[in-house]
Structure formats: C-alpha cells, structure tokens
PDB file of C-alpha atoms in Angstrom:
ATOM      1  CA  GLY A   1       0.091  -0.368   0.108  1.00 63.00           C
ATOM      2  CA  ALA A   2       0.954   3.566  -0.447  1.00 70.00           C
ATOM      3  CA  VAL A   3       3.469   4.839   1.980  1.00 89.00           C
ATOM      4  CA  VAL A   4       3.058   8.729   1.354  1.00 93.00           C
ATOM      5  CA  SER A   5      -0.769   9.529   1.126  1.00 93.00           C
ATOM      6  CA  GLN A   6      -1.378  13.142  -0.496  1.00 95.00           C
ATOM      7  CA  HIS A   7      -5.074  14.929   0.017  1.00 96.00           C
ATOM      8  CA  PRO A   8      -6.913  15.706  -1.862  1.00 97.00           C
ATOM      9  CA  SER A   9      -6.686  13.986  -4.867  1.00 94.00           C
ATOM     10  CA  ARG A  10      -8.610  15.944  -6.784  1.00 96.00           C
ATOM     11  CA  VAL A  11      -9.678  19.642  -5.447  1.00 97.00           C
ATOM     12  CA  ILE A  12     -11.203  22.514  -8.087  1.00 97.00           C
ATOM     13  CA  CYS A  13     -11.209  26.023  -6.635  1.00 96.00           C
ATOM     14  CA  LYS A  14     -12.362  29.621  -7.574  1.00 97.00           C
ATOM     15  CA  SER A  15      -9.644  31.578  -8.828  1.00 97.00           C
ATOM     16  CA  GLY A  16      -8.651  33.864  -6.582  1.00 97.00           C
ATOM     17  CA  THR A  17      -9.159  31.614  -2.941  1.00 97.00           C
ATOM     18  CA  SER A  18      -6.401  29.871  -1.347  1.00 97.00           C
ATOM     19  CA  VAL A  19      -6.532  25.598  -1.999  1.00 98.00           C
ATOM     20  CA  LYS A  20      -4.316  23.517   1.000  1.00 98.00           C
ATOM     21  CA  ILE A  21      -2.567  20.319  -0.453  1.00 98.00           C
ATOM     22  CA  GLU A  22      -1.025  17.584   2.112  1.00 97.00           C
ATOM     23  CA  CYS A  23       1.453  15.081   1.987  1.00 96.00           C
ATOM     24  CA  ARG A  24       2.104  12.254   4.784  1.00 96.00           C
ATOM     25  CA  SER A  25       4.741   9.544   5.319  1.00 94.00           C
ATOM     26  CA  LEU A  26       2.295   6.837   6.710  1.00 92.00           C
ATOM     27  CA  ASP A  27       5.021   4.361   7.890  1.00 87.00           C
ATOM     28  CA  PHE A  28       8.284   6.399   8.352  1.00 90.00           C
ATOM     29  CA  GLN A  29       9.445   9.958   9.729  1.00 91.00           C
ATOM     30  CA  ALA A  30      10.555  12.452   6.820  1.00 92.00           C
ATOM     31  CA  THR A  31      12.418  15.658   7.547  1.00 90.00           C
ATOM     32  CA  THR A  32      12.934  16.688   3.898  1.00 92.00           C
ATOM     33  CA  MET A  33       9.841  16.272   1.781  1.00 95.00           C
ATOM     34  CA  PHE A  34      10.040  17.423  -2.025  1.00 96.00           C
ATOM     35  CA  TRP A  35       7.092  19.056  -3.892  1.00 97.00           C
ATOM     36  CA  TYR A  36       6.929  18.757  -7.613  1.00 96.00           C
ATOM     37  CA  ARG A  37       4.539  20.350 -10.637  1.00 95.00           C
ATOM     38  CA  GLN A  38       3.678  18.570 -13.657  1.00 89.00           C
ATOM     39  CA  PHE A  39       2.104  20.024 -16.530  1.00 83.00           C
ATOM     40  CA  PRO A  40       0.281  17.584 -19.444  1.00 80.00           C
ATOM     41  CA  LYS A  41       2.752  15.895 -21.770  1.00 76.00           C
ATOM     42  CA  GLN A  42       6.064  17.966 -19.505  1.00 81.00           C
ATOM     43  CA  SER A  43       8.304  16.645 -17.227  1.00 83.00           C
ATOM     44  CA  LEU A  44       7.946  16.902 -13.671  1.00 89.00           C
ATOM     45  CA  MET A  45       9.225  19.942 -12.125  1.00 93.00           C
ATOM     46  CA  LEU A  46      10.709  20.603  -8.918  1.00 95.00           C
ATOM     47  CA  MET A  47       9.263  23.575  -7.313  1.00 96.00           C
ATOM     48  CA  ALA A  48      10.793  22.899  -3.373  1.00 96.00           C
ATOM     49  CA  THR A  49      12.189  21.491  -1.774  1.00 95.00           C
ATOM     50  CA  SER A  50      10.415  20.951   1.810  1.00 93.00           C
ATOM     51  CA  ASN A  51      12.784  21.170   5.381  1.00 90.00           C
ATOM     52  CA  GLU A  52      11.672  20.038   8.642  1.00 90.00           C
ATOM     53  CA  GLY A  53      11.466  22.950  11.170  1.00 87.00           C
ATOM     54  CA  SER A  54      12.641  25.213   9.257  1.00 88.00           C
ATOM     55  CA  LYS A  55      11.692  27.259   5.538  1.00 91.00           C
ATOM     56  CA  ALA A  56      11.367  25.343   2.801  1.00 94.00           C
ATOM     57  CA  THR A  57      13.929  25.923  -0.132  1.00 95.00           C
ATOM     58  CA  TYR A  58      12.901  27.013  -3.405  1.00 96.00           C
ATOM     59  CA  GLU A  59      13.685  26.427  -7.300  1.00 94.00           C
ATOM     60  CA  GLN A  60      14.761  29.130  -9.582  1.00 93.00           C
ATOM     61  CA  GLY A  61      11.680  30.819 -10.877  1.00 94.00           C
ATOM     62  CA  VAL A  62       9.021  29.193  -8.331  1.00 96.00           C
ATOM     63  CA  GLU A  63       7.398  31.810  -6.346  1.00 95.00           C
ATOM     64  CA  LYS A  64       7.270  31.237  -2.425  1.00 93.00           C
ATOM     65  CA  ASP A  65       4.869  34.069  -1.806  1.00 95.00           C
ATOM     66  CA  LYS A  66       2.678  32.127  -3.995  1.00 96.00           C
ATOM     67  CA  PHE A  67       3.099  28.606  -3.182  1.00 97.00           C
ATOM     68  CA  LEU A  68       3.741  28.551   0.875  1.00 96.00           C
ATOM     69  CA  ILE A  69       5.559  25.143   2.236  1.00 95.00           C
ATOM     70  CA  ASN A  70       4.738  24.016   5.704  1.00 93.00           C
ATOM     71  CA  HIS A  71       6.383  21.202   7.041  1.00 93.00           C
ATOM     72  CA  ALA A  72       5.625  21.548  10.825  1.00 84.00           C
ATOM     73  CA  SER A  73       5.614  17.944  12.017  1.00 91.00           C
ATOM     74  CA  LEU A  74       7.997  14.965  10.649  1.00 92.00           C
ATOM     75  CA  THR A  75       5.286  13.243   8.441  1.00 94.00           C
ATOM     76  CA  LEU A  76       3.685  16.243   7.439  1.00 95.00           C
ATOM     77  CA  SER A  77       4.584  18.847   4.656  1.00 96.00           C
ATOM     78  CA  THR A  78       1.519  21.455   3.484  1.00 96.00           C
ATOM     79  CA  LEU A  79       1.753  23.222   0.023  1.00 97.00           C
ATOM     80  CA  THR A  80      -0.489  25.874   0.136  1.00 97.00           C
ATOM     81  CA  VAL A  81      -0.957  27.788  -3.445  1.00 98.00           C
ATOM     82  CA  THR A  82      -2.795  31.650  -2.162  1.00 97.00           C
ATOM     83  CA  SER A  83      -4.435  33.426  -4.836  1.00 97.00           C
ATOM     84  CA  ALA A  84      -4.889  30.680  -7.299  1.00 97.00           C
ATOM     85  CA  HIS A  85      -5.150  31.613 -11.049  1.00 96.00           C
ATOM     86  CA  PRO A  86      -6.463  29.449 -13.748  1.00 96.00           C
ATOM     87  CA  GLU A  87      -2.266  28.887 -14.963  1.00 94.00           C
ATOM     88  CA  ASP A  88      -1.858  27.129 -11.205  1.00 96.00           C
ATOM     89  CA  SER A  89      -3.773  24.633 -12.773  1.00 95.00           C
ATOM     90  CA  SER A  90      -1.700  21.225 -12.469  1.00 95.00           C
ATOM     91  CA  PHE A  91      -0.959  18.149 -11.074  1.00 94.00           C
ATOM     92  CA  TYR A  92       1.142  18.131  -8.138  1.00 96.00           C
ATOM     93  CA  ILE A  93       2.889  15.563  -6.517  1.00 96.00           C
ATOM     94  CA  CYS A  94       4.992  15.718  -3.381  1.00 96.00           C
ATOM     95  CA  SER A  95       7.755  12.905  -2.366  1.00 95.00           C
ATOM     96  CA  ALA A  96       9.893  11.883   1.165  1.00 93.00           C
ATOM     97  CA  ARG A  97      12.757  10.699   2.062  1.00 90.00           C
ATOM     98  CA  ASP A  98      13.072   8.035   4.318  1.00 87.00           C
ATOM     99  CA  SER A  99      14.888   9.493   7.163  1.00 79.00           C
ATOM    100  CA  THR A 100      15.144   7.008  10.312  1.00 78.00           C
ATOM    101  CA  GLY A 101      15.456   4.302   7.599  1.00 74.00           C
ATOM    102  CA  ALA A 102      11.958   2.413   9.395  1.00 77.00           C
ATOM    103  CA  LEU A 103      11.223   1.406   5.491  1.00 75.00           C
ATOM    104  CA  ALA A 104      14.329   2.002   3.884  1.00 74.00           C
ATOM    105  CA  ARG A 105      17.012   4.852   4.748  1.00 75.00           C
ATOM    106  CA  ASP A 106      16.786   7.262   2.407  1.00 77.00           C
ATOM    107  CA  THR A 107      14.548   6.284   0.100  1.00 84.00           C
ATOM    108  CA  ILE A 108      12.071   8.493  -1.365  1.00 88.00           C
ATOM    109  CA  TYR A 109       8.920   7.520  -2.207  1.00 90.00           C
ATOM    110  CA  PHE A 110       6.286   9.428  -3.897  1.00 92.00           C
ATOM    111  CA  GLY A 111       2.524  10.076  -2.588  1.00 92.00           C
ATOM    112  CA  GLU A 112      -0.292   9.394  -6.303  1.00 90.00           C
ATOM    113  CA  GLY A 113      -0.210  13.176  -6.378  1.00 93.00           C
ATOM    114  CA  SER A 114      -3.294  15.999  -6.746  1.00 95.00           C
ATOM    115  CA  TRP A 115      -5.055  17.593  -9.291  1.00 95.00           C
ATOM    116  CA  LEU A 116      -5.894  21.142  -8.859  1.00 96.00           C
ATOM    117  CA  THR A 117      -7.738  22.543 -11.401  1.00 96.00           C
ATOM    118  CA  VAL A 118      -8.567  26.628 -10.823  1.00 97.00           C
ATOM    119  CA  VAL A 119     -11.873  28.091 -12.779  1.00 97.00           C
TER     120      VAL A 119
ATOM    121  CA  GLY B   1      22.228  22.323 -16.027  1.00 84.00           C
ATOM    122  CA  ASN B   2      20.397  18.682 -15.378  1.00 89.00           C
ATOM    123  CA  SER B   3      18.218  17.645 -17.644  1.00 93.00           C
ATOM    124  CA  VAL B   4      16.726  14.485 -18.739  1.00 96.00           C
ATOM    125  CA  THR B   5      15.081  13.886 -22.268  1.00 95.00           C
ATOM    126  CA  GLN B   6      12.872  10.582 -23.283  1.00 95.00           C
ATOM    127  CA  MET B   7      11.809  10.144 -26.435  1.00 88.00           C
ATOM    128  CA  GLU B   8       8.952  11.055 -27.778  1.00 84.00           C
ATOM    129  CA  GLY B   9       4.843   9.848 -27.613  1.00 84.00           C
ATOM    130  CA  PRO B  10       3.444   6.596 -26.117  1.00 91.00           C
ATOM    131  CA  VAL B  11       5.014   3.001 -26.801  1.00 94.00           C
ATOM    132  CA  THR B  12       1.690   0.724 -27.873  1.00 96.00           C
ATOM    133  CA  LEU B  13       3.533  -3.100 -28.339  1.00 96.00           C
ATOM    134  CA  SER B  14       2.368  -6.681 -27.714  1.00 97.00           C
ATOM    135  CA  GLU B  15       2.561  -8.930 -24.427  1.00 97.00           C
ATOM    136  CA  GLU B  16       6.162 -10.798 -24.996  1.00 96.00           C
ATOM    137  CA  ALA B  17       7.470  -8.040 -27.500  1.00 97.00           C
ATOM    138  CA  PHE B  18      10.359  -6.195 -26.611  1.00 97.00           C
ATOM    139  CA  LEU B  19      10.387  -3.367 -25.352  1.00 97.00           C
ATOM    140  CA  THR B  20      13.070  -0.516 -25.115  1.00 97.00           C
ATOM    141  CA  ILE B  21      12.294   3.526 -24.224  1.00 97.00           C
ATOM    142  CA  ASN B  22      15.222   5.787 -25.119  1.00 97.00           C
ATOM    143  CA  CYS B  23      16.912   8.154 -22.141  1.00 97.00           C
ATOM    144  CA  THR B  24      19.685  10.780 -22.264  1.00 97.00           C
ATOM    145  CA  TYR B  25      20.740  12.533 -19.825  1.00 97.00           C
ATOM    146  CA  THR B  26      22.794  16.263 -19.777  1.00 96.00           C
ATOM    147  CA  ALA B  27      24.408  16.888 -15.942  1.00 93.00           C
ATOM    148  CA  THR B  28      26.786  18.513 -13.946  1.00 85.00           C
ATOM    149  CA  GLY B  29      29.415  15.769 -12.268  1.00 83.00           C
ATOM    150  CA  TYR B  30      28.140  12.283 -12.312  1.00 86.00           C
ATOM    151  CA  PRO B  31      24.745  12.068 -11.448  1.00 93.00           C
ATOM    152  CA  SER B  32      22.797   8.814  -9.848  1.00 93.00           C
ATOM    153  CA  LEU B  33      19.928   7.489 -12.415  1.00 96.00           C
ATOM    154  CA  PHE B  34      16.571   6.435 -12.180  1.00 96.00           C
ATOM    155  CA  TRP B  35      14.025   4.457 -13.633  1.00 97.00           C
ATOM    156  CA  TYR B  36      10.181   4.959 -12.185  1.00 95.00           C
ATOM    157  CA  VAL B  37       7.318   3.606 -12.980  1.00 95.00           C
ATOM    158  CA  GLN B  38       3.572   5.093 -12.036  1.00 90.00           C
ATOM    159  CA  TYR B  39       0.959   2.753 -12.389  1.00 89.00           C
ATOM    160  CA  PRO B  40      -2.389   4.092 -13.073  1.00 84.00           C
ATOM    161  CA  GLY B  41      -3.740   5.395  -9.669  1.00 79.00           C
ATOM    162  CA  GLU B  42      -0.768   4.899  -7.809  1.00 82.00           C
ATOM    163  CA  GLY B  43       2.568   7.347  -7.260  1.00 82.00           C
ATOM    164  CA  LEU B  44       5.583   7.028  -9.033  1.00 88.00           C
ATOM    165  CA  GLN B  45       7.581   4.127  -7.954  1.00 91.00           C
ATOM    166  CA  LEU B  46      11.457   3.217  -7.860  1.00 92.00           C
ATOM    167  CA  LEU B  47      11.436   0.551 -10.885  1.00 96.00           C
ATOM    168  CA  LEU B  48      15.722   0.554 -10.452  1.00 96.00           C
ATOM    169  CA  LYS B  49      19.158   2.683 -10.200  1.00 94.00           C
ATOM    170  CA  ALA B  50      22.125   2.764 -10.977  1.00 95.00           C
ATOM    171  CA  THR B  51      25.106   5.256  -9.774  1.00 93.00           C
ATOM    172  CA  LYS B  52      27.529   4.680 -11.812  1.00 93.00           C
ATOM    173  CA  ALA B  53      29.064   4.182 -15.160  1.00 94.00           C
ATOM    174  CA  ASP B  54      28.988   0.687 -16.801  1.00 95.00           C
ATOM    175  CA  ASP B  55      26.584   0.360 -13.408  1.00 96.00           C
ATOM    176  CA  LYS B  56      23.194  -1.867 -14.949  1.00 97.00           C
ATOM    177  CA  GLY B  57      19.911  -1.555 -12.625  1.00 97.00           C
ATOM    178  CA  SER B  58      17.993  -4.190 -12.801  1.00 97.00           C
ATOM    179  CA  ASN B  59      14.250  -5.539 -11.506  1.00 97.00           C
ATOM    180  CA  LYS B  60      11.589  -7.250 -12.823  1.00 95.00           C
ATOM    181  CA  GLY B  61      12.606  -8.299 -15.652  1.00 97.00           C
ATOM    182  CA  PHE B  62      13.741  -4.614 -16.551  1.00 98.00           C
ATOM    183  CA  GLU B  63      16.955  -3.543 -16.966  1.00 98.00           C
ATOM    184  CA  ALA B  64      19.437  -0.377 -17.891  1.00 98.00           C
ATOM    185  CA  THR B  65      22.833   0.227 -18.211  1.00 98.00           C
ATOM    186  CA  TYR B  66      24.304   3.613 -16.895  1.00 97.00           C
ATOM    187  CA  ARG B  67      26.482   4.920 -20.208  1.00 96.00           C
ATOM    188  CA  LYS B  68      28.781   8.066 -19.817  1.00 94.00           C
ATOM    189  CA  GLU B  69      30.131   7.881 -22.762  1.00 94.00           C
ATOM    190  CA  THR B  70      26.691   8.851 -24.963  1.00 96.00           C
ATOM    191  CA  THR B  71      24.803   9.827 -21.629  1.00 96.00           C
ATOM    192  CA  SER B  72      21.917   7.360 -21.965  1.00 97.00           C
ATOM    193  CA  PHE B  73      20.413   4.808 -19.490  1.00 98.00           C
ATOM    194  CA  HIS B  74      18.103   3.426 -21.652  1.00 98.00           C
ATOM    195  CA  LEU B  75      15.348   0.714 -20.677  1.00 98.00           C
ATOM    196  CA  GLU B  76      14.504  -2.286 -21.625  1.00 98.00           C
ATOM    197  CA  LYS B  77      12.721  -5.705 -20.965  1.00 98.00           C
ATOM    198  CA  GLY B  78      12.273  -8.395 -23.234  1.00 96.00           C
ATOM    199  CA  SER B  79       9.348 -10.055 -22.774  1.00 95.00           C
ATOM    200  CA  VAL B  80       6.285  -7.196 -21.958  1.00 97.00           C
ATOM    201  CA  GLN B  81       3.002  -8.139 -20.054  1.00 97.00           C
ATOM    202  CA  VAL B  82      -0.175  -6.652 -20.022  1.00 96.00           C
ATOM    203  CA  SER B  83       0.380  -5.444 -15.839  1.00 96.00           C
ATOM    204  CA  ASP B  84       3.829  -3.378 -17.569  1.00 97.00           C
ATOM    205  CA  SER B  85       1.138  -1.102 -18.679  1.00 97.00           C
ATOM    206  CA  ALA B  86       1.861   2.604 -17.393  1.00 96.00           C
ATOM    207  CA  VAL B  87       3.583   5.521 -17.462  1.00 94.00           C
ATOM    208  CA  TYR B  88       7.303   5.271 -16.712  1.00 96.00           C
ATOM    209  CA  PHE B  89       9.929   8.288 -16.121  1.00 96.00           C
ATOM    210  CA  CYS B  90      13.777   8.316 -16.458  1.00 97.00           C
ATOM    211  CA  ALA B  91      15.251  10.672 -13.748  1.00 96.00           C
ATOM    212  CA  LEU B  92      19.105  11.393 -12.269  1.00 95.00           C
ATOM    213  CA  SER B  93      19.548  12.916  -8.617  1.00 92.00           C
ATOM    214  CA  TYR B  94      21.384  16.163  -8.455  1.00 87.00           C
ATOM    215  CA  GLY B  95      21.696  17.338  -4.958  1.00 82.00           C
ATOM    216  CA  ASN B  96      20.948  17.044  -1.805  1.00 82.00           C
ATOM    217  CA  ASN B  97      18.328  14.201  -2.903  1.00 85.00           C
ATOM    218  CA  ARG B  98      16.880  16.727  -5.677  1.00 90.00           C
ATOM    219  CA  LEU B  99      15.578  14.684  -9.388  1.00 93.00           C
ATOM    220  CA  ALA B 100      15.616  15.948 -12.652  1.00 93.00           C
ATOM    221  CA  PHE B 101      12.983  13.554 -14.866  1.00 94.00           C
ATOM    222  CA  GLY B 102      11.480  13.210 -18.542  1.00 94.00           C
ATOM    223  CA  LYS B 103       8.455  14.045 -19.630  1.00 92.00           C
ATOM    224  CA  GLY B 104       8.325   9.944 -19.196  1.00 93.00           C
ATOM    225  CA  ASN B 105       6.479   7.422 -21.789  1.00 95.00           C
ATOM    226  CA  GLN B 106       3.046   5.558 -21.432  1.00 95.00           C
ATOM    227  CA  VAL B 107       3.269   2.178 -22.361  1.00 97.00           C
ATOM    228  CA  VAL B 108       0.574  -0.128 -23.342  1.00 97.00           C
ATOM    229  CA  VAL B 109       1.002  -3.168 -23.695  1.00 97.00           C
ATOM    230  CA  ILE B 110      -2.187  -5.131 -25.782  1.00 96.00           C
ATOM    231  CA  PRO B 111      -2.813  -8.443 -25.124  1.00 94.00           C
TER     232      PRO B 111
END
C-alpha cells in the first residue's frame, strides 16, 4: 500500500482563492519532502524542498509567496497555493525521504499526486 | 544544467514483445540515474537505479545500463506483459536528493 499519502487527490477552486494540499508519510519519518508540479505532457518539475522545522528551499523561478510550504512535523508537509489562477491548474506531486530507515533509509517515496483545477 | 530527455510519444506493443525506452541526460558531475514507474491511480515507484558509469540496474525483468560515453540510460525488457502497462519516467539526482525527470512515456501492452 501507499507509504506517502496526498490529500486531496482532486480539487477545484475558484480563481483568487487559496487551496491547501497535504503530503503525509505514513510509515516513516521524513525530515525532507519535495514538491513537484507536472503540466500535461511535460516533465515533473521540482518546485521546492520542504525541510522539517525550517524554511523551504525553492527552485529558481518558483514564487515562494505564492506557493507556501509548511513542514511542521516529521510526517506532514503542506503546499498552499495562494490567490490561485487558472494557470496554476496542474498535477502536484510530493515525495518524502525516509530519514530514519523505518522502511529503507534515504529512499524517496512518492505520493499519488493531486490534481488542481482553478476555474 | 541538469536535464533528462525521453523519446517522444506513447509506446504501444503486443504482449511478449521487446520494450525499449530511450533516455539521455545532461548533467554536471556524475549523477545517479533512475527509472520510475507509475501505474494507474498510484504514485511513482522506483523501478531501478544505477549510481555510477557502467552500472546495470535491474528489477522485474527490466534493465538499464548507465552509459557515460553516450550519456544514456535506456530501459529494456525482453518480454512485456499486460501488467507492465504504465507510465515510465527516467530521472537523475543532483544534490540534496533532488530529482530531474524526463517527460515520461506511456506504455500500453496489448494482449
């Protein structure tokens, strides 16, 4: 079964509102999680590295004030898309690194992804 | 920079056929290389990996060899099954466990 869970799997929101996506590691602790975005027929693009207890590290070109990342516990990271616009519609995927070896040390596990549609 | 290129388009083939999916990369340094698979409705799963030149990763009948001279990591399987239908992503790692992915290839195996 899944070891990284994302919620919601699909969400539709109105333009201008904010939406939160959760990423949970189910059977291990993750000091590091990653958020990716995938547009249709494009590669997964790394948006940011989420670090437990500290600020996220954003990739070049990703607006940190628009894509808020919070990693408040060792099993949960959240991505909040603020003031969403239709161009933010995409498939968002998280991954988590098994920090302690509960499953397999340093192995990265992916969530099932979340479809965001902004109307 | 770091990037991965996969062959264009979906791949459709008959059961027991030979599968090849091409993957080439551009990287600074010597990255580890990966193939991930995504079955319908599931998250990406690591299929195989190779950490240095000439290494061969293998799993579930799939193989890929890290070729530094051609900067390639092509995925092969000698006899595919319907259950191999999925999307396959080639990826490389670059610093602090970050991954750069190719666009992915949809593989459809027909009985």
